Amino acid sequence: MYQFELETAKSPDTLRRIVIEPVSRVEGHGKVTILLDDDNKVHQVRLHIVEFRGFEKFIEGRPYWEVPVLVQRLCGICPVSHHLAASKAMDMIVGGAQLTPTAEKIRRLMHYGQMLQSHALHFFHLSSPDLLFGFDSDVAKRNIVGVAAANPDVAKKGVLLRKFGQEVIRVTSGKRVHGTGSVPGGVNKALTPEERDYLLKDADQMVAWSRDAVRIIKQLHRQNAALYDSFGLVPSTMMSLVGPGGELDFYHGALRAKDKDGEAIFDQVSYQGYNTLLTEGVKSWSYMKFPYITALGDENGWYKVGPLARIQNCDSIPTPLAEEERKEFEAYGNGKPQHASLAFHWARMIEMLCAAETIKSLLVDDDMLGRDLVASGPRRSEGIGVIEAPRGTLFHHYRVDDDDLVTYANLIVSTTNNNTAMNVAVREVAKKYLSGRELTEGLLNHIEVAIRCFDPCLSCATHALGKMPLEVSLVDAGGTVIHRLTKGEDGEIRS
């Protein structure tokens, strides 16, 4: 596995430890530890995921039809992604993998609404303060309130783009967050003409504002190319789903991976074999796993997923405006893959434009008003569903017994796929900007900026392999510990 230490000559016991906790403006809880010597030279940098969520275990024993709704509780930012990935897995269980045209297009509309709202949230609310004001700007100003005060038009567009995406989700799934629209084998509602017209009246505006967002990030790149082309440089393999013609497809496809130079490693590989294609490595200092391509080994097989991988892995984007922007993105890199972490934002906005264009085209499709909503066929005991979530490729894998109860669940979420790449980005930023300097809040924010480029969802990504050390304390109203139990790494419980 990639080494996360910069220097190994000194014992960690002799070094000073700096902790960034929590990492701000991301979904979930994480921290970064930095080990420095007396000259402030950085010796080690690690991104730790410090929360544990046991979804894969407590899904076991539940009826399979509950799973698409249950797994959404992994996250309030990207619940649709889990909802649909689980539904795709359960489609196989009920023999409904070949959906009706209406069901597939309703799901696609729901998913592209999710892509739109999530990308808008991340760019405008979480990342734009750094990009518009500077990484070491006044921390009191470096937030969405500061953006609204200094750039009210930009903030307004960000808020309304996200609102539109949430409305698409509400119309297709019943609720803006944790809806129930997708069921094994299809969906439980189609659009009414009134719902379609309600969304369609704002669709052109959303496309226009998405184009504005692409222009903003392109301008930032060109104004400060020295920073944007080198910050958090992570040359790596890139993996994503692509359609049968190599086109960008967020909802379905086969797996493609390219190396850091853009050369194919594999292409059009069915995701049904993901568990032999990928290995989930573990580290003792994080609850998030470290996946890698098995054939390449843990040292060379790690990769990144998400917008930067998808835009460069695909051969084309099916919507005309986004395809035009993809070609410009490709030309900016002189035809070579871009690996600087800040390029994630440019790719993300191209994807947001693609989502807005796709939503508009789906809304005028007659199948959206159909009433043939559910497919079925011969039952199976195992299902695998994969989708491109806003943050990258998302795997859901389930087995079900004869009583329709889940006996096995495994999830590899987008942020987990990016785990090594995020750690490498943090390491490179620390080496370039922090090492040997007197640390300030602004310099430490450079570390957080690198993490935010990946738009991590740390809540989604946390699960452990094997036995988890745990401590539970019972405290009375006065704050006195009445009783304490601990479970060690050996699984032994002690009082």
Tab-separated table of C-alpha atoms in Angstrom:
chain	number	residue	atom	x	y	z
A	1	MET	CA	0.000	0.000	0.000
A	2	TYR	CA	1.098	3.552	-0.660
A	3	GLN	CA	3.232	4.869	2.203
A	4	PHE	CA	1.700	7.777	4.130
A	5	GLU	CA	4.928	8.814	5.847
A	6	LEU	CA	7.225	11.492	4.475
A	7	GLU	CA	10.178	10.626	6.665
A	8	THR	CA	10.869	7.549	8.788
A	9	ALA	CA	14.163	8.422	10.441
A	10	LYS	CA	12.609	9.675	13.678
A	11	SER	CA	10.345	7.829	16.075
A	12	PRO	CA	6.798	9.223	16.278
A	13	ASP	CA	7.342	9.567	20.044
A	14	THR	CA	9.904	12.324	19.420
A	15	LEU	CA	7.705	14.346	17.066
A	16	ARG	CA	5.096	17.031	17.692
A	17	ARG	CA	1.537	16.086	16.771
A	18	ILE	CA	-0.856	18.560	15.128
A	19	VAL	CA	-4.497	17.508	14.766
A	20	ILE	CA	-7.150	19.036	12.498
A	21	GLU	CA	-10.409	17.848	14.037
A	22	PRO	CA	-13.001	17.886	12.733
A	23	VAL	CA	-12.313	18.418	9.041
A	24	SER	CA	-14.814	21.154	8.176
A	25	ARG	CA	-17.228	21.630	5.289
A	26	VAL	CA	-17.477	17.918	4.491
A	27	GLU	CA	-20.224	15.393	5.206
A	28	GLY	CA	-19.364	13.246	8.225
A	29	HIS	CA	-16.568	13.276	10.777
A	30	GLY	CA	-12.859	12.911	10.152
A	31	LYS	CA	-9.535	14.261	11.349
A	32	VAL	CA	-6.033	14.774	10.030
A	33	THR	CA	-2.907	14.152	12.088
A	34	ILE	CA	0.425	15.746	11.182
A	35	LEU	CA	3.734	14.793	12.821
A	36	LEU	CA	6.368	17.574	12.878
A	37	ASP	CA	9.924	17.788	14.161
A	38	ASP	CA	11.438	20.793	15.971
A	39	ASP	CA	12.026	22.533	12.633
A	40	ASN	CA	8.367	22.085	11.618
A	41	LYS	CA	9.381	19.578	8.970
A	42	VAL	CA	6.482	17.242	8.197
A	43	HIS	CA	7.195	13.559	8.814
A	44	GLN	CA	3.761	11.991	8.576
A	45	VAL	CA	0.263	12.997	7.443
A	46	ARG	CA	-2.831	10.840	7.740
A	47	LEU	CA	-6.543	11.304	7.158
A	48	HIS	CA	-8.377	9.340	9.843
A	49	ILE	CA	-12.054	8.390	9.680
A	50	VAL	CA	-13.077	8.316	13.316
A	51	GLU	CA	-16.761	7.369	13.190
A	52	PHE	CA	-18.081	3.855	12.767
A	53	ARG	CA	-21.413	2.914	11.176
A	54	GLY	CA	-22.433	-0.741	11.062
A	55	PHE	CA	-24.953	-0.742	8.211
A	56	GLU	CA	-23.576	-3.877	6.616
A	57	LYS	CA	-24.288	-5.844	9.779
A	58	PHE	CA	-27.632	-4.509	10.881
A	59	ILE	CA	-29.063	-4.893	7.365
A	60	GLU	CA	-28.600	-8.624	7.872
A	61	GLY	CA	-31.867	-10.270	8.881
A	62	ARG	CA	-34.059	-7.583	7.309
A	63	PRO	CA	-36.491	-8.356	4.459
A	64	TYR	CA	-34.881	-7.556	1.118
A	65	TRP	CA	-37.599	-5.079	0.118
A	66	GLU	CA	-36.724	-2.859	3.089
A	67	VAL	CA	-33.104	-2.418	2.037
A	68	PRO	CA	-33.460	0.355	-0.600
A	69	VAL	CA	-35.103	2.542	2.051
A	70	LEU	CA	-32.875	1.476	4.962
A	71	VAL	CA	-29.533	2.162	3.287
A	72	GLN	CA	-30.465	5.769	2.529
A	73	ARG	CA	-29.925	6.500	6.213
A	74	LEU	CA	-26.214	6.186	5.551
A	75	CYS	CA	-26.342	9.793	4.390
A	76	GLY	CA	-28.582	12.833	4.118
A	77	ILE	CA	-26.603	14.323	1.225
A	78	CYS	CA	-26.572	11.427	-1.242
A	79	PRO	CA	-29.415	9.125	-0.124
A	80	VAL	CA	-30.687	8.672	-3.692
A	81	SER	CA	-27.408	7.032	-4.697
A	82	HIS	CA	-27.753	4.346	-2.021
A	83	HIS	CA	-31.489	4.028	-2.709
A	84	LEU	CA	-30.865	3.276	-6.381
A	85	ALA	CA	-27.743	1.119	-5.978
A	86	ALA	CA	-29.626	-1.088	-3.519
A	87	SER	CA	-32.672	-1.127	-5.811
A	88	LYS	CA	-30.496	-2.251	-8.729
A	89	ALA	CA	-29.166	-5.109	-6.600
A	90	MET	CA	-32.679	-6.073	-5.523
A	91	ASP	CA	-33.855	-5.925	-9.153
A	92	MET	CA	-31.690	-9.006	-9.664
A	93	ILE	CA	-33.198	-10.715	-6.610
A	94	VAL	CA	-36.770	-10.331	-7.946
A	95	GLY	CA	-35.826	-11.059	-11.568
A	96	GLY	CA	-36.541	-7.511	-12.661
A	97	ALA	CA	-33.110	-6.384	-13.831
A	98	GLN	CA	-34.602	-5.427	-17.218
A	99	LEU	CA	-36.777	-2.508	-16.142
A	100	THR	CA	-39.688	-1.094	-18.070
A	101	PRO	CA	-38.818	2.061	-20.051
A	102	THR	CA	-40.882	4.221	-17.691
A	103	ALA	CA	-39.267	2.761	-14.559
A	104	GLU	CA	-35.722	3.206	-15.848
A	105	LYS	CA	-36.331	6.781	-16.965
A	106	ILE	CA	-38.007	7.720	-13.665
A	107	ARG	CA	-34.979	6.336	-11.816
A	108	ARG	CA	-32.629	8.195	-14.131
A	109	LEU	CA	-34.528	11.431	-13.543
A	110	MET	CA	-34.303	10.878	-9.796
A	111	HIS	CA	-30.586	10.153	-10.023
A	112	TYR	CA	-29.731	13.125	-12.227
A	113	GLY	CA	-31.682	15.332	-9.811
A	114	GLN	CA	-29.427	13.932	-7.105
A	115	MET	CA	-26.291	14.683	-9.117
A	116	LEU	CA	-27.462	18.249	-9.710
A	117	GLN	CA	-28.324	19.051	-6.107
A	118	SER	CA	-25.246	17.365	-4.629
A	119	HIS	CA	-22.794	19.030	-7.035
A	120	ALA	CA	-24.441	22.411	-6.458
A	121	LEU	CA	-24.262	21.961	-2.688
A	122	HIS	CA	-20.612	21.005	-2.742
A	123	PHE	CA	-19.380	23.663	-5.128
A	124	PHE	CA	-21.357	26.677	-3.965
A	125	HIS	CA	-21.784	25.963	-0.250
A	126	LEU	CA	-18.702	23.971	0.735
A	127	SER	CA	-15.881	24.781	-1.692
A	128	SER	CA	-16.566	28.210	-3.209
A	129	PRO	CA	-15.472	30.097	-0.044
A	130	ASP	CA	-11.934	28.749	-0.519
A	131	LEU	CA	-11.928	29.298	-4.269
A	132	LEU	CA	-13.408	32.793	-4.273
A	133	PHE	CA	-11.649	34.271	-1.215
A	134	GLY	CA	-8.394	32.275	-1.012
A	135	PHE	CA	-7.312	29.355	1.122
A	136	ASP	CA	-5.809	31.554	3.849
A	137	SER	CA	-8.418	34.326	3.785
A	138	ASP	CA	-10.200	35.544	6.918
A	139	VAL	CA	-11.843	32.488	8.458
A	140	ALA	CA	-14.839	34.565	9.572
A	141	LYS	CA	-15.545	35.379	5.915
A	142	ARG	CA	-14.591	32.010	4.439
A	143	ASN	CA	-18.042	30.416	4.465
A	144	ILE	CA	-21.321	30.459	2.551
A	145	VAL	CA	-22.514	33.528	4.461
A	146	GLY	CA	-19.408	35.363	3.283
A	147	VAL	CA	-20.053	34.215	-0.287
A	148	ALA	CA	-23.645	35.478	-0.098
A	149	ALA	CA	-22.442	38.870	1.147
A	150	ALA	CA	-19.687	39.297	-1.436
A	151	ASN	CA	-21.268	37.489	-4.404
A	152	PRO	CA	-25.045	37.403	-3.845
A	153	ASP	CA	-25.798	36.355	-7.426
A	154	VAL	CA	-23.431	33.378	-7.222
A	155	ALA	CA	-24.873	32.289	-3.873
A	156	LYS	CA	-28.455	32.651	-5.115
A	157	LYS	CA	-27.801	30.489	-8.167
A	158	GLY	CA	-26.180	27.845	-5.980
A	159	VAL	CA	-29.143	27.736	-3.609
A	160	LEU	CA	-31.734	27.572	-6.405
A	161	LEU	CA	-29.825	24.948	-8.405
A	162	ARG	CA	-29.785	22.720	-5.355
A	163	LYS	CA	-33.462	23.437	-4.681
A	164	PHE	CA	-34.389	22.409	-8.224
A	165	GLY	CA	-32.469	19.134	-7.878
A	166	GLN	CA	-34.260	18.438	-4.610
A	167	GLU	CA	-37.594	19.105	-6.264
A	168	VAL	CA	-36.767	16.570	-8.967
A	169	ILE	CA	-36.044	14.060	-6.192
A	170	ARG	CA	-39.274	14.921	-4.354
A	171	VAL	CA	-41.418	14.506	-7.451
A	172	THR	CA	-39.868	11.139	-8.344
A	173	SER	CA	-39.362	9.627	-4.881
A	174	GLY	CA	-41.976	11.291	-2.658
A	175	LYS	CA	-39.575	13.271	-0.447
A	176	ARG	CA	-36.525	15.483	-0.897
A	177	VAL	CA	-34.530	13.321	1.526
A	178	HIS	CA	-34.983	9.579	2.116
A	179	GLY	CA	-37.751	9.038	-0.415
A	180	THR	CA	-39.345	5.709	-1.319
A	181	GLY	CA	-39.882	5.983	-5.077
A	182	SER	CA	-37.627	3.125	-6.189
A	183	VAL	CA	-38.643	-0.453	-5.363
A	184	PRO	CA	-37.170	-3.841	-6.333
A	185	GLY	CA	-38.022	-4.289	-9.985
A	186	GLY	CA	-38.979	-0.682	-10.751
A	187	VAL	CA	-40.634	2.366	-9.214
A	188	ASN	CA	-43.882	2.991	-7.352
A	189	LYS	CA	-44.993	6.127	-9.174
A	190	ALA	CA	-44.692	7.859	-12.522
A	191	LEU	CA	-44.925	11.572	-13.162
A	192	THR	CA	-48.217	13.307	-13.682
A	193	PRO	CA	-48.488	15.897	-16.473
A	194	GLU	CA	-48.706	18.592	-13.787
A	195	GLU	CA	-45.506	17.397	-12.095
A	196	ARG	CA	-43.688	17.254	-15.410
A	197	ASP	CA	-44.755	20.784	-16.352
A	198	TYR	CA	-43.852	22.056	-12.868
A	199	LEU	CA	-40.251	20.882	-13.301
A	200	LEU	CA	-40.013	21.730	-16.973
A	201	LYS	CA	-40.773	25.434	-16.462
A	202	ASP	CA	-37.418	25.917	-14.675
A	203	ALA	CA	-35.320	23.456	-16.676
A	204	ASP	CA	-33.881	25.968	-19.160
A	205	GLN	CA	-32.859	28.291	-16.327
A	206	MET	CA	-31.039	25.446	-14.569
A	207	VAL	CA	-29.095	24.648	-17.741
A	208	ALA	CA	-28.109	28.319	-18.091
A	209	TRP	CA	-27.001	28.617	-14.471
A	210	SER	CA	-25.021	25.376	-14.739
A	211	ARG	CA	-23.177	26.861	-17.728
A	212	ASP	CA	-22.429	29.920	-15.584
A	213	ALA	CA	-20.942	27.666	-12.906
A	214	VAL	CA	-18.641	26.030	-15.464
A	215	ARG	CA	-17.524	29.494	-16.588
A	216	ILE	CA	-16.723	30.479	-12.986
A	217	ILE	CA	-14.429	27.533	-12.373
A	218	LYS	CA	-12.763	27.818	-15.808
A	219	GLN	CA	-11.998	31.452	-15.080
A	220	LEU	CA	-10.478	30.566	-11.706
A	221	HIS	CA	-8.243	27.968	-13.371
A	222	ARG	CA	-7.004	30.399	-15.983
A	223	GLN	CA	-6.432	33.238	-13.520
A	224	ASN	CA	-4.206	31.097	-11.300
A	225	ALA	CA	-2.985	28.191	-13.409
A	226	ALA	CA	0.165	27.740	-11.302
A	227	LEU	CA	-1.984	26.846	-8.297
A	228	TYR	CA	-4.852	25.006	-9.969
A	229	ASP	CA	-2.628	22.810	-12.126
A	230	SER	CA	-0.391	21.611	-9.298
A	231	PHE	CA	-2.287	21.707	-5.990
A	232	GLY	CA	-2.653	18.244	-4.450
A	233	LEU	CA	-1.247	16.488	-7.492
A	234	VAL	CA	-2.293	12.813	-7.402
A	235	PRO	CA	-1.236	10.934	-10.567
A	236	SER	CA	-3.198	7.703	-10.364
A	237	THR	CA	-5.385	5.163	-12.064
A	238	MET	CA	-8.952	6.384	-12.680
A	239	MET	CA	-12.023	4.108	-12.586
A	240	SER	CA	-15.693	4.636	-13.447
A	241	LEU	CA	-18.714	3.208	-15.202
A	242	VAL	CA	-19.103	3.989	-18.898
A	243	GLY	CA	-21.904	3.216	-21.318
A	244	PRO	CA	-21.580	0.611	-24.101
A	245	GLY	CA	-20.124	3.228	-26.449
A	246	GLY	CA	-17.742	4.601	-23.834
A	247	GLU	CA	-20.076	7.499	-23.055
A	248	LEU	CA	-20.595	9.070	-19.639
A	249	ASP	CA	-23.462	7.366	-17.807
A	250	PHE	CA	-24.231	7.980	-14.140
A	251	TYR	CA	-26.944	5.310	-13.830
A	252	HIS	CA	-25.624	2.182	-15.534
A	253	GLY	CA	-22.732	0.739	-17.492
A	254	ALA	CA	-19.591	-1.375	-17.274
A	255	LEU	CA	-16.307	-0.656	-15.498
A	256	ARG	CA	-13.407	1.070	-17.211
A	257	ALA	CA	-10.022	1.977	-15.720
A	258	LYS	CA	-7.187	4.013	-17.206
A	259	ASP	CA	-3.710	4.500	-15.803
A	260	LYS	CA	-2.257	7.882	-14.902
A	261	ASP	CA	-1.235	8.467	-18.513
A	262	GLY	CA	-4.685	7.671	-19.875
A	263	GLU	CA	-3.882	4.186	-21.162
A	264	ALA	CA	-6.558	1.508	-20.700
A	265	ILE	CA	-6.097	-1.017	-17.892
A	266	PHE	CA	-9.463	-2.698	-18.440
A	267	ASP	CA	-12.641	-1.746	-20.271
A	268	GLN	CA	-16.286	-2.837	-20.440
A	269	VAL	CA	-15.826	-5.173	-17.467
A	270	SER	CA	-19.097	-6.242	-15.848
A	271	TYR	CA	-19.440	-4.955	-12.310
A	272	GLN	CA	-20.920	-8.331	-11.338
A	273	GLY	CA	-17.333	-9.451	-10.811
A	274	TYR	CA	-16.284	-6.457	-8.709
A	275	ASN	CA	-15.276	-8.644	-5.737
A	276	THR	CA	-12.573	-10.407	-7.766
A	277	LEU	CA	-11.562	-7.237	-9.605
A	278	LEU	CA	-11.056	-5.230	-6.396
A	279	THR	CA	-9.602	-5.963	-2.962
A	280	GLU	CA	-10.554	-3.936	0.121
A	281	GLY	CA	-7.375	-3.264	2.078
A	282	VAL	CA	-7.415	-2.108	5.701
A	283	LYS	CA	-5.275	0.091	7.947
A	284	SER	CA	-5.220	0.055	11.731
A	285	TRP	CA	-5.650	3.828	12.024
A	286	SER	CA	-8.882	4.318	10.039
A	287	TYR	CA	-12.355	2.788	9.877
A	288	MET	CA	-12.377	3.445	6.133
A	289	LYS	CA	-10.949	0.728	3.896
A	290	PHE	CA	-8.326	1.161	1.139
A	291	PRO	CA	-9.504	-0.584	-2.065
A	292	TYR	CA	-7.173	-1.443	-4.921
A	293	ILE	CA	-7.283	-3.317	-8.227
A	294	THR	CA	-6.347	-6.843	-7.238
A	295	ALA	CA	-4.245	-7.652	-10.298
A	296	LEU	CA	-2.047	-4.579	-9.733
A	297	GLY	CA	-1.465	-5.168	-6.018
A	298	ASP	CA	-1.910	-2.822	-3.065
A	299	GLU	CA	1.156	-0.729	-3.907
A	300	ASN	CA	0.185	0.153	-7.480
A	301	GLY	CA	-3.498	-0.722	-7.723
A	302	TRP	CA	-5.125	2.160	-5.870
A	303	TYR	CA	-7.200	4.566	-7.913
A	304	LYS	CA	-9.526	7.535	-7.786
A	305	VAL	CA	-13.180	7.821	-8.745
A	306	GLY	CA	-15.674	10.668	-9.093
A	307	PRO	CA	-15.990	13.620	-11.471
A	308	LEU	CA	-12.307	13.926	-12.375
A	309	ALA	CA	-12.107	10.219	-13.199
A	310	ARG	CA	-15.451	10.081	-15.020
A	311	ILE	CA	-14.856	13.098	-17.260
A	312	GLN	CA	-11.474	11.710	-18.343
A	313	ASN	CA	-12.469	8.040	-18.521
A	314	CYS	CA	-15.390	8.549	-20.884
A	315	ASP	CA	-15.104	9.058	-24.639
A	316	SER	CA	-18.019	11.481	-24.798
A	317	ILE	CA	-20.899	13.046	-22.876
A	318	PRO	CA	-24.364	12.455	-24.357
A	319	THR	CA	-25.558	16.047	-23.846
A	320	PRO	CA	-24.247	18.695	-26.279
A	321	LEU	CA	-23.296	21.559	-23.952
A	322	ALA	CA	-21.506	19.330	-21.451
A	323	GLU	CA	-19.714	17.527	-24.281
A	324	GLU	CA	-18.455	20.861	-25.569
A	325	GLU	CA	-17.114	21.639	-22.100
A	326	ARG	CA	-15.518	18.174	-21.786
A	327	LYS	CA	-13.596	18.787	-24.996
A	328	GLU	CA	-12.384	22.140	-23.669
A	329	PHE	CA	-11.331	20.468	-20.408
A	330	GLU	CA	-9.404	17.871	-22.403
A	331	ALA	CA	-7.748	20.570	-24.522
A	332	TYR	CA	-6.708	22.468	-21.381
A	333	GLY	CA	-4.605	19.458	-20.405
A	334	ASN	CA	-3.166	19.174	-23.927
A	335	GLY	CA	-4.820	15.791	-24.261
A	336	LYS	CA	-3.111	14.400	-21.160
A	337	PRO	CA	-5.012	13.424	-17.993
A	338	GLN	CA	-5.264	16.096	-15.328
A	339	HIS	CA	-4.515	14.918	-11.788
A	340	ALA	CA	-4.362	18.120	-9.731
A	341	SER	CA	-7.035	17.875	-7.049
A	342	LEU	CA	-8.579	21.288	-7.788
A	343	ALA	CA	-9.508	20.000	-11.261
A	344	PHE	CA	-12.217	17.971	-9.513
A	345	HIS	CA	-14.268	21.178	-9.272
A	346	TRP	CA	-14.101	21.880	-12.999
A	347	ALA	CA	-15.098	18.302	-13.806
A	348	ARG	CA	-17.867	18.477	-11.192
A	349	MET	CA	-19.430	21.521	-12.810
A	350	ILE	CA	-19.320	19.887	-16.256
A	351	GLU	CA	-21.214	16.981	-14.713
A	352	MET	CA	-23.735	19.362	-13.162
A	353	LEU	CA	-24.356	20.830	-16.611
A	354	CYS	CA	-24.798	17.319	-18.010
A	355	ALA	CA	-27.315	16.557	-15.241
A	356	ALA	CA	-29.316	19.726	-15.972
A	357	GLU	CA	-29.404	18.956	-19.710
A	358	THR	CA	-30.398	15.337	-19.072
A	359	ILE	CA	-33.208	16.323	-16.711
A	360	LYS	CA	-34.632	18.625	-19.371
A	361	SER	CA	-34.520	15.915	-22.055
A	362	LEU	CA	-36.087	13.294	-19.771
A	363	LEU	CA	-38.948	15.591	-18.825
A	364	VAL	CA	-40.147	15.804	-22.436
A	365	ASP	CA	-39.958	12.015	-22.919
A	366	ASP	CA	-43.433	10.463	-23.228
A	367	ASP	CA	-42.317	7.402	-21.231
A	368	MET	CA	-42.170	9.573	-18.102
A	369	LEU	CA	-45.982	9.533	-17.969
A	370	GLY	CA	-46.275	5.766	-18.467
A	371	ARG	CA	-47.988	3.385	-16.062
A	372	ASP	CA	-45.989	0.180	-16.592
A	373	LEU	CA	-43.784	0.571	-13.544
A	374	VAL	CA	-42.564	-2.829	-12.256
A	375	ALA	CA	-40.850	-5.820	-13.878
A	376	SER	CA	-40.371	-9.295	-12.441
A	377	GLY	CA	-39.002	-12.687	-13.407
A	378	PRO	CA	-37.226	-15.739	-11.967
A	379	ARG	CA	-36.000	-15.136	-8.422
A	380	ARG	CA	-32.327	-15.144	-7.460
A	381	SER	CA	-30.533	-15.268	-4.137
A	382	GLU	CA	-27.833	-12.712	-4.909
A	383	GLY	CA	-27.786	-9.218	-6.365
A	384	ILE	CA	-25.131	-6.580	-7.125
A	385	GLY	CA	-26.004	-3.002	-7.973
A	386	VAL	CA	-23.501	-0.341	-9.037
A	387	ILE	CA	-24.141	3.303	-9.813
A	388	GLU	CA	-22.103	6.472	-10.244
A	389	ALA	CA	-22.887	8.530	-7.132
A	390	PRO	CA	-21.913	12.220	-7.066
A	391	ARG	CA	-18.641	11.281	-5.381
A	392	GLY	CA	-17.861	8.277	-7.577
A	393	THR	CA	-18.520	4.602	-8.174
A	394	LEU	CA	-20.774	2.981	-5.560
A	395	PHE	CA	-21.090	-0.801	-5.059
A	396	HIS	CA	-23.962	-2.587	-3.251
A	397	HIS	CA	-23.895	-6.389	-2.902
A	398	TYR	CA	-26.511	-8.523	-1.116
A	399	ARG	CA	-27.472	-12.176	-0.585
A	400	VAL	CA	-30.972	-13.255	0.441
A	401	ASP	CA	-32.198	-16.568	1.883
A	402	ASP	CA	-35.370	-18.561	1.182
A	403	ASP	CA	-37.252	-16.518	3.777
A	404	ASP	CA	-36.489	-13.280	1.866
A	405	LEU	CA	-34.110	-12.099	4.601
A	406	VAL	CA	-30.722	-10.539	3.872
A	407	THR	CA	-27.853	-12.811	4.903
A	408	TYR	CA	-24.953	-10.779	3.515
A	409	ALA	CA	-24.303	-7.150	2.672
A	410	ASN	CA	-21.182	-5.457	1.368
A	411	LEU	CA	-20.834	-1.837	0.316
A	412	ILE	CA	-17.868	-0.081	-1.287
A	413	VAL	CA	-18.837	3.563	-1.370
A	414	SER	CA	-17.371	6.327	-3.472
A	415	THR	CA	-15.329	7.960	-0.728
A	416	THR	CA	-13.825	4.591	0.229
A	417	ASN	CA	-12.652	4.154	-3.359
A	418	ASN	CA	-10.941	7.551	-3.048
A	419	ASN	CA	-9.354	6.861	0.333
A	420	THR	CA	-5.750	6.363	-0.765
A	421	ALA	CA	-5.967	9.197	-3.302
A	422	MET	CA	-7.201	11.587	-0.581
A	423	ASN	CA	-4.359	10.578	1.709
A	424	VAL	CA	-1.835	11.097	-1.087
A	425	ALA	CA	-3.304	14.543	-1.836
A	426	VAL	CA	-3.084	15.530	1.826
A	427	ARG	CA	0.504	14.278	1.984
A	428	GLU	CA	1.548	16.244	-1.108
A	429	VAL	CA	-0.081	19.460	0.113
A	430	ALA	CA	1.549	19.127	3.530
A	431	LYS	CA	4.950	18.551	1.956
A	432	LYS	CA	4.643	21.576	-0.330
A	433	TYR	CA	2.867	24.162	1.821
A	434	LEU	CA	3.415	23.236	5.486
A	435	SER	CA	6.791	21.578	5.872
A	436	GLY	CA	9.360	23.860	7.531
A	437	ARG	CA	6.935	26.745	8.099
A	438	GLU	CA	5.284	28.205	11.158
A	439	LEU	CA	1.797	26.766	11.013
A	440	THR	CA	-1.210	29.060	10.758
A	441	GLU	CA	-4.934	28.412	10.384
A	442	GLY	CA	-4.679	29.400	6.731
A	443	LEU	CA	-1.888	26.914	6.046
A	444	LEU	CA	-3.770	24.139	7.821
A	445	ASN	CA	-6.820	24.990	5.711
A	446	HIS	CA	-4.764	23.985	2.661
A	447	ILE	CA	-5.023	20.422	4.000
A	448	GLU	CA	-8.795	20.706	4.281
A	449	VAL	CA	-9.047	22.231	0.797
A	450	ALA	CA	-7.307	19.145	-0.606
A	451	ILE	CA	-9.797	16.863	1.139
A	452	ARG	CA	-12.791	18.923	0.028
A	453	CYS	CA	-11.741	18.582	-3.626
A	454	PHE	CA	-12.878	14.957	-3.418
A	455	ASP	CA	-16.237	15.962	-1.887
A	456	PRO	CA	-15.903	13.142	0.659
A	457	CYS	CA	-18.922	11.663	2.406
A	458	LEU	CA	-17.246	10.250	5.483
A	459	SER	CA	-20.504	8.997	7.000
A	460	CYS	CA	-21.080	6.716	4.014
A	461	ALA	CA	-17.567	5.375	3.953
A	462	THR	CA	-17.035	4.044	7.455
A	463	HIS	CA	-17.079	0.368	8.178
A	464	ALA	CA	-14.511	-1.992	9.625
A	465	LEU	CA	-13.215	-5.465	8.864
A	466	GLY	CA	-13.116	-7.802	11.845
A	467	LYS	CA	-13.454	-6.743	15.483
A	468	MET	CA	-13.710	-3.108	16.458
A	469	PRO	CA	-12.276	-1.741	19.744
A	470	LEU	CA	-15.115	-0.016	21.599
A	471	GLU	CA	-15.742	1.708	24.914
A	472	VAL	CA	-19.208	2.336	26.402
A	473	SER	CA	-19.653	4.472	29.522
A	474	LEU	CA	-22.814	4.896	31.603
A	475	VAL	CA	-22.862	8.421	33.057
A	476	ASP	CA	-25.366	9.785	35.599
A	477	ALA	CA	-27.018	13.227	35.456
A	478	GLY	CA	-24.148	14.744	37.408
A	479	GLY	CA	-21.528	13.518	34.953
A	480	THR	CA	-20.173	10.710	37.153
A	481	VAL	CA	-19.236	7.483	35.355
A	482	ILE	CA	-21.305	4.715	36.927
A	483	HIS	CA	-20.092	1.844	34.801
A	484	ARG	CA	-17.781	1.306	31.858
A	485	LEU	CA	-17.368	-1.607	29.441
A	486	THR	CA	-14.607	-1.943	26.872
A	487	LYS	CA	-14.140	-4.361	23.997
A	488	GLY	CA	-10.546	-4.837	22.939
A	489	GLU	CA	-9.165	-5.688	19.513
A	490	ASP	CA	-9.218	-9.315	20.641
A	491	GLY	CA	-13.020	-9.091	20.980
A	492	GLU	CA	-12.857	-9.607	24.766
A	493	ILE	CA	-15.309	-7.476	26.805
A	494	ARG	CA	-13.968	-6.101	30.078
A	495	SER	CA	-15.523	-3.954	32.793
